[in-house]
PDB file of C-alpha atoms in Angstrom:
ATOM      1  CA  MET S   1      -0.794  14.244   6.408  1.00 98.00           C
ATOM      2  CA  LEU S   2       2.473  12.952   5.068  1.00 97.00           C
ATOM      3  CA  MET S   3       3.210  14.187   1.335  1.00 96.00           C
ATOM      4  CA  ASP S   4       6.244  13.760  -0.858  1.00 94.00           C
ATOM      5  CA  ALA S   5       7.573  17.085  -2.248  1.00 92.00           C
ATOM      6  CA  ASP S   6       7.440  16.101  -5.941  1.00 90.00           C
ATOM      7  CA  ALA S   7       3.579  15.048  -5.452  1.00 93.00           C
ATOM      8  CA  LEU S   8       1.671  16.976  -8.073  1.00 92.00           C
ATOM      9  CA  LEU S   9      -1.909  17.751  -7.047  1.00 94.00           C
ATOM     10  CA  PHE S  10      -4.985  18.106  -9.339  1.00 92.00           C
ATOM     11  CA  GLN S  11      -7.368  18.529  -6.235  1.00 92.00           C
ATOM     12  CA  SER S  12      -7.049  19.966  -2.775  1.00 95.00           C
ATOM     13  CA  PRO S  13      -5.496  17.254  -0.480  1.00 95.00           C
ATOM     14  CA  ALA S  14      -7.515  18.540   2.380  1.00 96.00           C
ATOM     15  CA  LEU S  15     -10.581  16.750   0.950  1.00 93.00           C
ATOM     16  CA  LEU S  16      -9.010  13.318   2.109  1.00 96.00           C
ATOM     17  CA  TRP S  17      -9.732  14.407   5.808  1.00 96.00           C
ATOM     18  CA  GLU S  18     -13.538  14.079   5.022  1.00 94.00           C
ATOM     19  CA  THR S  19     -13.412  10.455   3.422  1.00 94.00           C
ATOM     20  CA  LYS S  20     -15.229   7.864   5.312  1.00 95.00           C
ATOM     21  CA  LYS S  21     -12.199   5.836   5.129  1.00 96.00           C
ATOM     22  CA  TYR S  22     -10.104   8.406   7.297  1.00 98.00           C
ATOM     23  CA  GLN S  23     -12.893   9.158   9.569  1.00 97.00           C
ATOM     24  CA  THR S  24     -13.436   5.403  10.327  1.00 97.00           C
ATOM     25  CA  THR S  25      -9.957   4.510  10.827  1.00 98.00           C
ATOM     26  CA  GLY S  26      -7.566   7.327  11.121  1.00 98.00           C
ATOM     27  CA  THR S  27      -5.682   6.192   8.249  1.00 98.00           C
ATOM     28  CA  LEU S  28      -5.639   6.395   4.483  1.00 98.00           C
ATOM     29  CA  PHE S  29      -3.081   4.739   2.102  1.00 98.00           C
ATOM     30  CA  PHE S  30      -2.878   4.672  -1.575  1.00 97.00           C
ATOM     31  CA  ASN S  31      -2.042   1.368  -3.443  1.00 96.00           C
ATOM     32  CA  ASP S  32       1.326   1.063  -5.228  1.00 93.00           C
ATOM     33  CA  ARG S  33       1.474  -0.527  -8.700  1.00 87.00           C
ATOM     34  CA  ILE S  34       1.634  -4.452  -9.204  1.00 83.00           C
ATOM     35  CA  ALA S  35       5.195  -4.806 -10.101  1.00 76.00           C
ATOM     36  CA  GLU S  36       8.604  -6.412  -9.347  1.00 70.00           C
ATOM     37  CA  ALA S  37       7.318  -9.388  -7.357  1.00 72.00           C
ATOM     38  CA  ASN S  38      10.712 -10.513  -6.498  1.00 70.00           C
ATOM     39  CA  PHE S  39      12.399  -7.161  -6.259  1.00 72.00           C
ATOM     40  CA  SER S  40      15.416  -7.326  -3.743  1.00 68.00           C
ATOM     41  CA  GLU S  41      14.246  -4.633  -1.540  1.00 72.00           C
ATOM     42  CA  GLY S  42      10.616  -5.290  -1.501  1.00 77.00           C
ATOM     43  CA  LEU S  43       8.372  -7.501   0.468  1.00 82.00           C
ATOM     44  CA  GLY S  44       7.765 -10.218  -2.117  1.00 83.00           C
ATOM     45  CA  TYR S  45      11.456 -10.983  -2.469  1.00 84.00           C
ATOM     46  CA  ARG S  46      12.408 -14.551  -2.499  1.00 83.00           C
ATOM     47  CA  PRO S  47      16.213 -15.176  -1.863  1.00 74.00           C
ATOM     48  CA  ALA S  48      18.014 -18.169  -3.415  1.00 77.00           C
ATOM     49  CA  ASN S  49      18.253 -19.921  -0.123  1.00 76.00           C
ATOM     50  CA  ARG S  50      14.539 -19.968   0.551  1.00 75.00           C
ATOM     51  CA  PRO S  51      12.717 -19.683  -2.576  1.00 80.00           C
ATOM     52  CA  ASN S  52       9.513 -20.970  -1.063  1.00 84.00           C
ATOM     53  CA  ILE S  53       9.005 -17.779   1.546  1.00 86.00           C
ATOM     54  CA  MET S  54       8.570 -14.268   0.757  1.00 88.00           C
ATOM     55  CA  ALA S  55      10.388 -11.637   2.659  1.00 88.00           C
ATOM     56  CA  ILE S  56       6.954 -10.409   4.104  1.00 88.00           C
ATOM     57  CA  GLU S  57       6.315 -13.983   5.376  1.00 89.00           C
ATOM     58  CA  ASP S  58       9.756 -14.209   7.056  1.00 89.00           C
ATOM     59  CA  TYR S  59       9.608 -10.786   8.518  1.00 91.00           C
ATOM     60  CA  MET S  60       5.855 -11.330  10.107  1.00 91.00           C
ATOM     61  CA  SER S  61       6.781 -14.704  11.137  1.00 90.00           C
ATOM     62  CA  LYS S  62       9.480 -13.370  13.243  1.00 91.00           C
ATOM     63  CA  ALA S  63       7.934 -10.099  14.397  1.00 91.00           C
ATOM     64  CA  ASP S  64       7.075 -10.723  18.359  1.00 90.00           C
ATOM     65  CA  VAL S  65       4.476  -7.851  18.864  1.00 93.00           C
ATOM     66  CA  ASN S  66       3.286  -9.291  22.634  1.00 92.00           C
ATOM     67  CA  LEU S  67       4.954  -6.144  24.258  1.00 91.00           C
ATOM     68  CA  PHE S  68       2.447  -4.007  22.504  1.00 95.00           C
ATOM     69  CA  CYS S  69      -0.920  -6.061  23.342  1.00 94.00           C
ATOM     70  CA  TYR S  70      -1.728  -3.498  26.371  1.00 96.00           C
ATOM     71  CA  ILE S  71      -1.716  -0.538  24.232  1.00 97.00           C
ATOM     72  CA  PRO S  72      -5.227   0.265  22.816  1.00 97.00           C
ATOM     73  CA  THR S  73      -5.989  -0.425  19.055  1.00 97.00           C
ATOM     74  CA  LEU S  74      -8.940   0.020  16.908  1.00 97.00           C
ATOM     75  CA  SER S  75      -9.989  -3.747  16.758  1.00 95.00           C
ATOM     76  CA  ARG S  76     -10.631  -5.119  13.367  1.00 95.00           C
ATOM     77  CA  PRO S  77     -12.967  -7.906  12.467  1.00 92.00           C
ATOM     78  CA  SER S  78     -11.278 -11.705  12.311  1.00 91.00           C
ATOM     79  CA  ALA S  79     -10.489 -13.000   8.599  1.00 90.00           C
ATOM     80  CA  PRO S  80     -13.202 -15.094   7.455  1.00 89.00           C
ATOM     81  CA  SER S  81     -12.220 -18.833   8.188  1.00 88.00           C
ATOM     82  CA  ALA S  82     -12.610 -19.770   4.317  1.00 88.00           C
ATOM     83  CA  LEU S  83     -10.094 -17.075   3.681  1.00 86.00           C
ATOM     84  CA  LEU S  84      -7.648 -18.334   6.352  1.00 83.00           C
ATOM     85  CA  ALA S  85      -7.989 -21.911   5.015  1.00 81.00           C
ATOM     86  CA  ALA S  86      -7.169 -20.952   1.442  1.00 82.00           C
ATOM     87  CA  ASP S  87      -3.931 -19.264   2.750  1.00 81.00           C
ATOM     88  CA  LYS S  88      -0.917 -21.086   1.324  1.00 80.00           C
ATOM     89  CA  SER S  89       1.707 -19.438   3.496  1.00 80.00           C
ATOM     90  CA  THR S  90       4.020 -22.063   5.426  1.00 81.00           C
ATOM     91  CA  VAL S  91       4.838 -19.720   8.386  1.00 85.00           C
ATOM     92  CA  MET S  92       3.362 -19.137  11.877  1.00 86.00           C
ATOM     93  CA  LEU S  93       2.168 -15.538  12.616  1.00 88.00           C
ATOM     94  CA  HIS S  94       2.227 -14.386  16.085  1.00 87.00           C
ATOM     95  CA  PHE S  95      -0.641 -11.990  15.166  1.00 91.00           C
ATOM     96  CA  ARG S  96      -4.011 -12.155  13.500  1.00 93.00           C
ATOM     97  CA  PRO S  97      -3.953 -11.245   9.996  1.00 93.00           C
ATOM     98  CA  SER S  98      -6.371  -9.117   8.252  1.00 95.00           C
ATOM     99  CA  ALA S  99      -8.461 -10.174   5.211  1.00 94.00           C
ATOM    100  CA  ASP S 100      -7.009  -7.334   3.520  1.00 94.00           C
ATOM    101  CA  LEU S 101      -3.471  -8.870   3.863  1.00 93.00           C
ATOM    102  CA  LEU S 102      -4.526 -12.230   2.817  1.00 92.00           C
ATOM    103  CA  LYS S 103      -6.180 -11.157  -0.268  1.00 92.00           C
ATOM    104  CA  SER S 104      -3.617  -8.611  -1.409  1.00 90.00           C
ATOM    105  CA  HIS S 105      -1.337  -9.099  -4.432  1.00 88.00           C
ATOM    106  CA  LEU S 106       1.544  -9.003  -1.989  1.00 87.00           C
ATOM    107  CA  LEU S 107       0.903 -11.748   0.111  1.00 86.00           C
ATOM    108  CA  ASN S 108      -0.173 -14.086  -2.912  1.00 86.00           C
ATOM    109  CA  GLY S 109       3.124 -13.542  -4.708  1.00 83.00           C
ATOM    110  CA  ARG S 110       1.903 -11.096  -7.467  1.00 85.00           C
ATOM    111  CA  SER S 111       3.757  -7.972  -6.363  1.00 86.00           C
ATOM    112  CA  GLY S 112       6.673  -6.923  -4.431  1.00 85.00           C
ATOM    113  CA  HIS S 113       5.034  -3.675  -3.086  1.00 88.00           C
ATOM    114  CA  ARG S 114       1.893  -2.533  -1.238  1.00 93.00           C
ATOM    115  CA  VAL S 115       1.706   1.212  -0.526  1.00 95.00           C
ATOM    116  CA  ASP S 116       2.621   4.274  -2.453  1.00 95.00           C
ATOM    117  CA  SER S 117       3.403   6.428   0.434  1.00 95.00           C
ATOM    118  CA  SER S 118       3.835   9.749  -1.425  1.00 95.00           C
ATOM    119  CA  ILE S 119       0.543  10.729   0.341  1.00 97.00           C
ATOM    120  CA  LEU S 120      -0.814   9.165   3.337  1.00 98.00           C
ATOM    121  CA  LEU S 121      -2.998   9.977   6.328  1.00 98.00           C
ATOM    122  CA  TRP S 122      -2.179   8.998   9.908  1.00 98.00           C
ATOM    123  CA  ASN S 123      -3.853   9.721  13.140  1.00 98.00           C
ATOM    124  CA  LYS S 124      -1.634   8.979  16.078  1.00 98.00           C
ATOM    125  CA  LYS S 125      -4.711   9.381  18.665  1.00 97.00           C
ATOM    126  CA  ARG S 126      -6.683   7.053  16.856  1.00 97.00           C
ATOM    127  CA  GLN S 127      -3.857   4.308  16.248  1.00 98.00           C
ATOM    128  CA  PRO S 128      -2.028   4.274  19.535  1.00 98.00           C
ATOM    129  CA  ARG S 129      -0.606   0.680  19.085  1.00 98.00           C
ATOM    130  CA  ALA S 130       0.260   1.210  15.472  1.00 98.00           C
ATOM    131  CA  THR S 131       2.012   4.303  16.108  1.00 98.00           C
ATOM    132  CA  ALA S 132       4.113   2.627  19.005  1.00 97.00           C
ATOM    133  CA  ILE S 133       4.913  -0.288  16.620  1.00 96.00           C
ATOM    134  CA  LEU S 134       5.965   2.310  14.076  1.00 96.00           C
ATOM    135  CA  ALA S 135       8.137   4.042  16.299  1.00 95.00           C
ATOM    136  CA  SER S 136       9.845   0.750  17.319  1.00 94.00           C
ATOM    137  CA  PHE S 137      10.686   0.511  13.721  1.00 93.00           C
ATOM    138  CA  VAL S 138      12.501   3.791  13.502  1.00 89.00           C
ATOM    139  CA  SER S 139      14.293   3.689  16.900  1.00 90.00           C
ATOM    140  CA  LEU S 140      15.248   0.001  15.927  1.00 76.00           C
ATOM    141  CA  ASN S 141      13.954  -1.416  19.373  1.00 77.00           C
ATOM    142  CA  ASP S 142      11.789  -4.284  20.057  1.00 82.00           C
ATOM    143  CA  VAL S 143      10.347  -4.856  16.579  1.00 87.00           C
ATOM    144  CA  PRO S 144      12.799  -4.518  13.700  1.00 88.00           C
ATOM    145  CA  ARG S 145      12.130  -2.420  10.582  1.00 90.00           C
ATOM    146  CA  PRO S 146      10.367  -4.500   7.901  1.00 90.00           C
ATOM    147  CA  PRO S 147      11.952  -4.945   4.522  1.00 87.00           C
ATOM    148  CA  SER S 148      10.972  -1.946   2.388  1.00 87.00           C
ATOM    149  CA  TYR S 149      12.073   0.446  -0.252  1.00 84.00           C
ATOM    150  CA  GLY S 150      12.641   3.311   1.673  1.00 84.00           C
ATOM    151  CA  ASP S 151       9.538   4.036   4.153  1.00 89.00           C
ATOM    152  CA  LYS S 152       6.634   2.971   1.986  1.00 90.00           C
ATOM    153  CA  GLU S 153       5.555  -0.279   3.831  1.00 94.00           C
ATOM    154  CA  LEU S 154       6.187   0.795   7.238  1.00 95.00           C
ATOM    155  CA  PHE S 155       2.903   2.281   7.918  1.00 97.00           C
ATOM    156  CA  PHE S 156       0.890  -0.696   6.679  1.00 95.00           C
ATOM    157  CA  VAL S 157       3.064  -2.974   8.249  1.00 97.00           C
ATOM    158  CA  ALA S 158       2.653  -1.444  11.663  1.00 97.00           C
ATOM    159  CA  CYS S 159      -1.168  -1.508  11.247  1.00 98.00           C
ATOM    160  CA  GLU S 160      -1.219  -5.126  10.378  1.00 97.00           C
ATOM    161  CA  LEU S 161       0.972  -6.035  13.487  1.00 97.00           C
ATOM    162  CA  ALA S 162      -1.114  -3.860  15.808  1.00 98.00           C
ATOM    163  CA  GLU S 163      -4.287  -5.996  14.635  1.00 97.00           C
ATOM    164  CA  THR S 164      -5.958  -2.618  13.969  1.00 98.00           C
ATOM    165  CA  GLN S 165      -8.234  -1.144  11.066  1.00 98.00           C
ATOM    166  CA  TYR S 166      -6.714   0.366   8.266  1.00 98.00           C
ATOM    167  CA  ALA S 167      -7.851   1.855   4.926  1.00 97.00           C
ATOM    168  CA  PHE S 168      -6.605   1.593   1.331  1.00 97.00           C
ATOM    169  CA  SER S 169      -7.887   3.761  -1.568  1.00 95.00           C
ATOM    170  CA  ASP S 170     -10.771   1.953  -3.618  1.00 91.00           C
ATOM    171  CA  PHE S 171      -8.628   2.242  -6.690  1.00 90.00           C
ATOM    172  CA  ALA S 172      -5.574   0.547  -8.276  1.00 90.00           C
ATOM    173  CA  THR S 173      -2.676   2.921  -9.486  1.00 91.00           C
ATOM    174  CA  GLY S 174      -2.801   4.492 -12.970  1.00 89.00           C
ATOM    175  CA  SER S 175       0.153   5.568 -14.895  1.00 89.00           C
ATOM    176  CA  ALA S 176       0.988   8.472 -17.286  1.00 87.00           C
ATOM    177  CA  GLY S 177       3.849   9.138 -19.534  1.00 86.00           C
ATOM    178  CA  TRP S 178       5.190   8.417 -22.900  1.00 85.00           C
ATOM    179  CA  ASP S 179       6.524   4.891 -22.743  1.00 88.00           C
ATOM    180  CA  PHE S 180       3.757   2.642 -24.083  1.00 89.00           C
ATOM    181  CA  ARG S 181       4.316  -0.961 -24.579  1.00 90.00           C
ATOM    182  CA  ASN S 182       1.674  -2.690 -26.814  1.00 89.00           C
ATOM    183  CA  TYR S 183       1.494  -6.231 -25.919  1.00 90.00           C
ATOM    184  CA  GLY S 184      -2.191  -6.634 -27.124  1.00 87.00           C
ATOM    185  CA  ALA S 185      -5.260  -6.499 -25.488  1.00 84.00           C
ATOM    186  CA  ASN S 186      -5.501  -6.456 -21.759  1.00 80.00           C
ATOM    187  CA  LYS S 187      -1.737  -6.854 -21.613  1.00 82.00           C
ATOM    188  CA  SER S 188      -0.531  -3.626 -22.776  1.00 84.00           C
ATOM    189  CA  ILE S 189       1.186  -1.087 -20.084  1.00 85.00           C
ATOM    190  CA  VAL S 190       2.129   2.509 -19.972  1.00 87.00           C
ATOM    191  CA  CYS S 191       5.475   3.005 -17.948  1.00 85.00           C
ATOM    192  CA  GLY S 192       5.476   6.484 -16.350  1.00 85.00           C
ATOM    193  CA  SER S 193       4.659   8.228 -13.113  1.00 89.00           C
ATOM    194  CA  ALA S 194       2.061   6.874 -10.724  1.00 92.00           C
ATOM    195  CA  ALA S 195      -1.361   8.374 -10.909  1.00 93.00           C
ATOM    196  CA  HIS S 196      -3.859   8.145  -8.009  1.00 94.00           C
ATOM    197  CA  HIS S 197      -7.536   8.883  -8.170  1.00 91.00           C
ATOM    198  CA  PHE S 198      -9.543  10.333  -5.232  1.00 91.00           C
ATOM    199  CA  PRO S 199      -9.827   7.148  -2.862  1.00 92.00           C
ATOM    200  CA  GLU S 200     -13.516   6.959  -2.504  1.00 88.00           C
ATOM    201  CA  LEU S 201     -16.235   6.784  -5.227  1.00 77.00           C
ATOM    202  CA  SER S 202     -19.600   7.961  -4.631  1.00 69.00           C
ATOM    203  CA  ASP S 203     -22.549   6.096  -5.330  1.00 65.00           C
ATOM    204  CA  GLY S 204     -24.053   6.089  -8.793  1.00 58.00           C
ATOM    205  CA  ILE S 205     -20.653   7.108 -10.301  1.00 61.00           C
ATOM    206  CA  PHE S 206     -18.891   4.928 -12.854  1.00 60.00           C
ATOM    207  CA  THR S 207     -15.341   3.993 -12.157  1.00 60.00           C
ATOM    208  CA  GLN S 208     -14.414   5.814 -15.613  1.00 61.00           C
ATOM    209  CA  GLU S 209     -15.435   9.189 -14.185  1.00 64.00           C
ATOM    210  CA  ALA S 210     -13.284   8.822 -10.931  1.00 76.00           C
ATOM    211  CA  ARG S 211     -11.432  11.931 -10.439  1.00 85.00           C
ATOM    212  CA  LEU S 212      -7.723  12.052 -10.669  1.00 89.00           C
ATOM    213  CA  LEU S 213      -6.325  13.358  -7.396  1.00 94.00           C
ATOM    214  CA  TYR S 214      -2.531  13.596  -7.869  1.00 95.00           C
ATOM    215  CA  MET S 215       0.591  12.166  -9.585  1.00 93.00           C
ATOM    216  CA  ASN S 216       3.655  10.636  -7.631  1.00 91.00           C
ATOM    217  CA  SER S 217       6.066  12.855  -9.712  1.00 84.00           C
ATOM    218  CA  HIS S 218       6.484  16.310 -11.215  1.00 76.00           C
ATOM    219  CA  TYR S 219       8.170  14.536 -14.116  1.00 75.00           C
ATOM    220  CA  ILE S 220       5.146  15.150 -16.071  1.00 73.00           C
ATOM    221  CA  MET S 221       5.893  18.800 -16.269  1.00 76.00           C
ATOM    222  CA  LYS S 222       8.841  17.741 -18.637  1.00 78.00           C
ATOM    223  CA  TYR S 223       6.619  15.981 -21.287  1.00 79.00           C
ATOM    224  CA  LYS S 224       6.568  17.462 -24.707  1.00 81.00           C
ATOM    225  CA  PRO S 225       3.445  16.047 -26.279  1.00 78.00           C
ATOM    226  CA  LYS S 226       4.185  17.731 -29.766  1.00 83.00           C
ATOM    227  CA  GLU S 227       7.347  15.597 -29.798  1.00 86.00           C
ATOM    228  CA  LEU S 228       6.432  12.329 -28.239  1.00 83.00           C
ATOM    229  CA  PRO S 229       2.486  11.222 -27.727  1.00 86.00           C
ATOM    230  CA  MET S 230       1.672  10.995 -23.929  1.00 84.00           C
ATOM    231  CA  TYR S 231      -0.397   7.899 -22.800  1.00 85.00           C
ATOM    232  CA  TYR S 232      -2.585   7.448 -19.639  1.00 83.00           C
ATOM    233  CA  SER S 233      -3.895   4.332 -17.996  1.00 83.00           C
ATOM    234  CA  PRO S 234      -6.467   4.754 -15.306  1.00 79.00           C
ATOM    235  CA  ALA S 235      -5.060   1.437 -13.611  1.00 73.00           C
TER     236      ALA S 235
END
């Protein structure tokens, strides 16, 4: 388990080891907020000289992972043919993309980020090929580091290139803070610290009852609700 020092926990993170997602794949990632599609250090960036290709497409089209194909991986199902046919990307990939990637806000140009790496679970024994590719990113050998704001996207990209199974939280990212921007129904936003729910929902539990697991910042400790109202958005 990798955890940022400023993660503010409301439940024990040890519960994450028992989730079906981790037990099945040896991984567990939390979604990042849908924002900054053209952020210059993000995967969705489109430089002026190639406005039709995002950074993630350019990177993955050049990533040669043949060297790692002899390392075991947790094989994932092929993406449905209808999903592959609907893919609007114009680049050629040297690996089989997952259905998760093809459906993501990231690859469809709606966000520049995919993972909030403030807490994540990674089992090296369960993910030998992805771990080797991840090591290549860090050592700068064979497969270069993907475009990423810090380390946030490295783990997910390693899994994607390894053609392995991996797991994301069932929930989008919430937010808590004092900066509420009222743009009308279904358009208003709360700018503040990222809030993450427990990543799996039990049968029969409504989404509104999902339990808050942690916030990716201890900045909430500085809020003064008697002076400024505090707002919370579940997603």
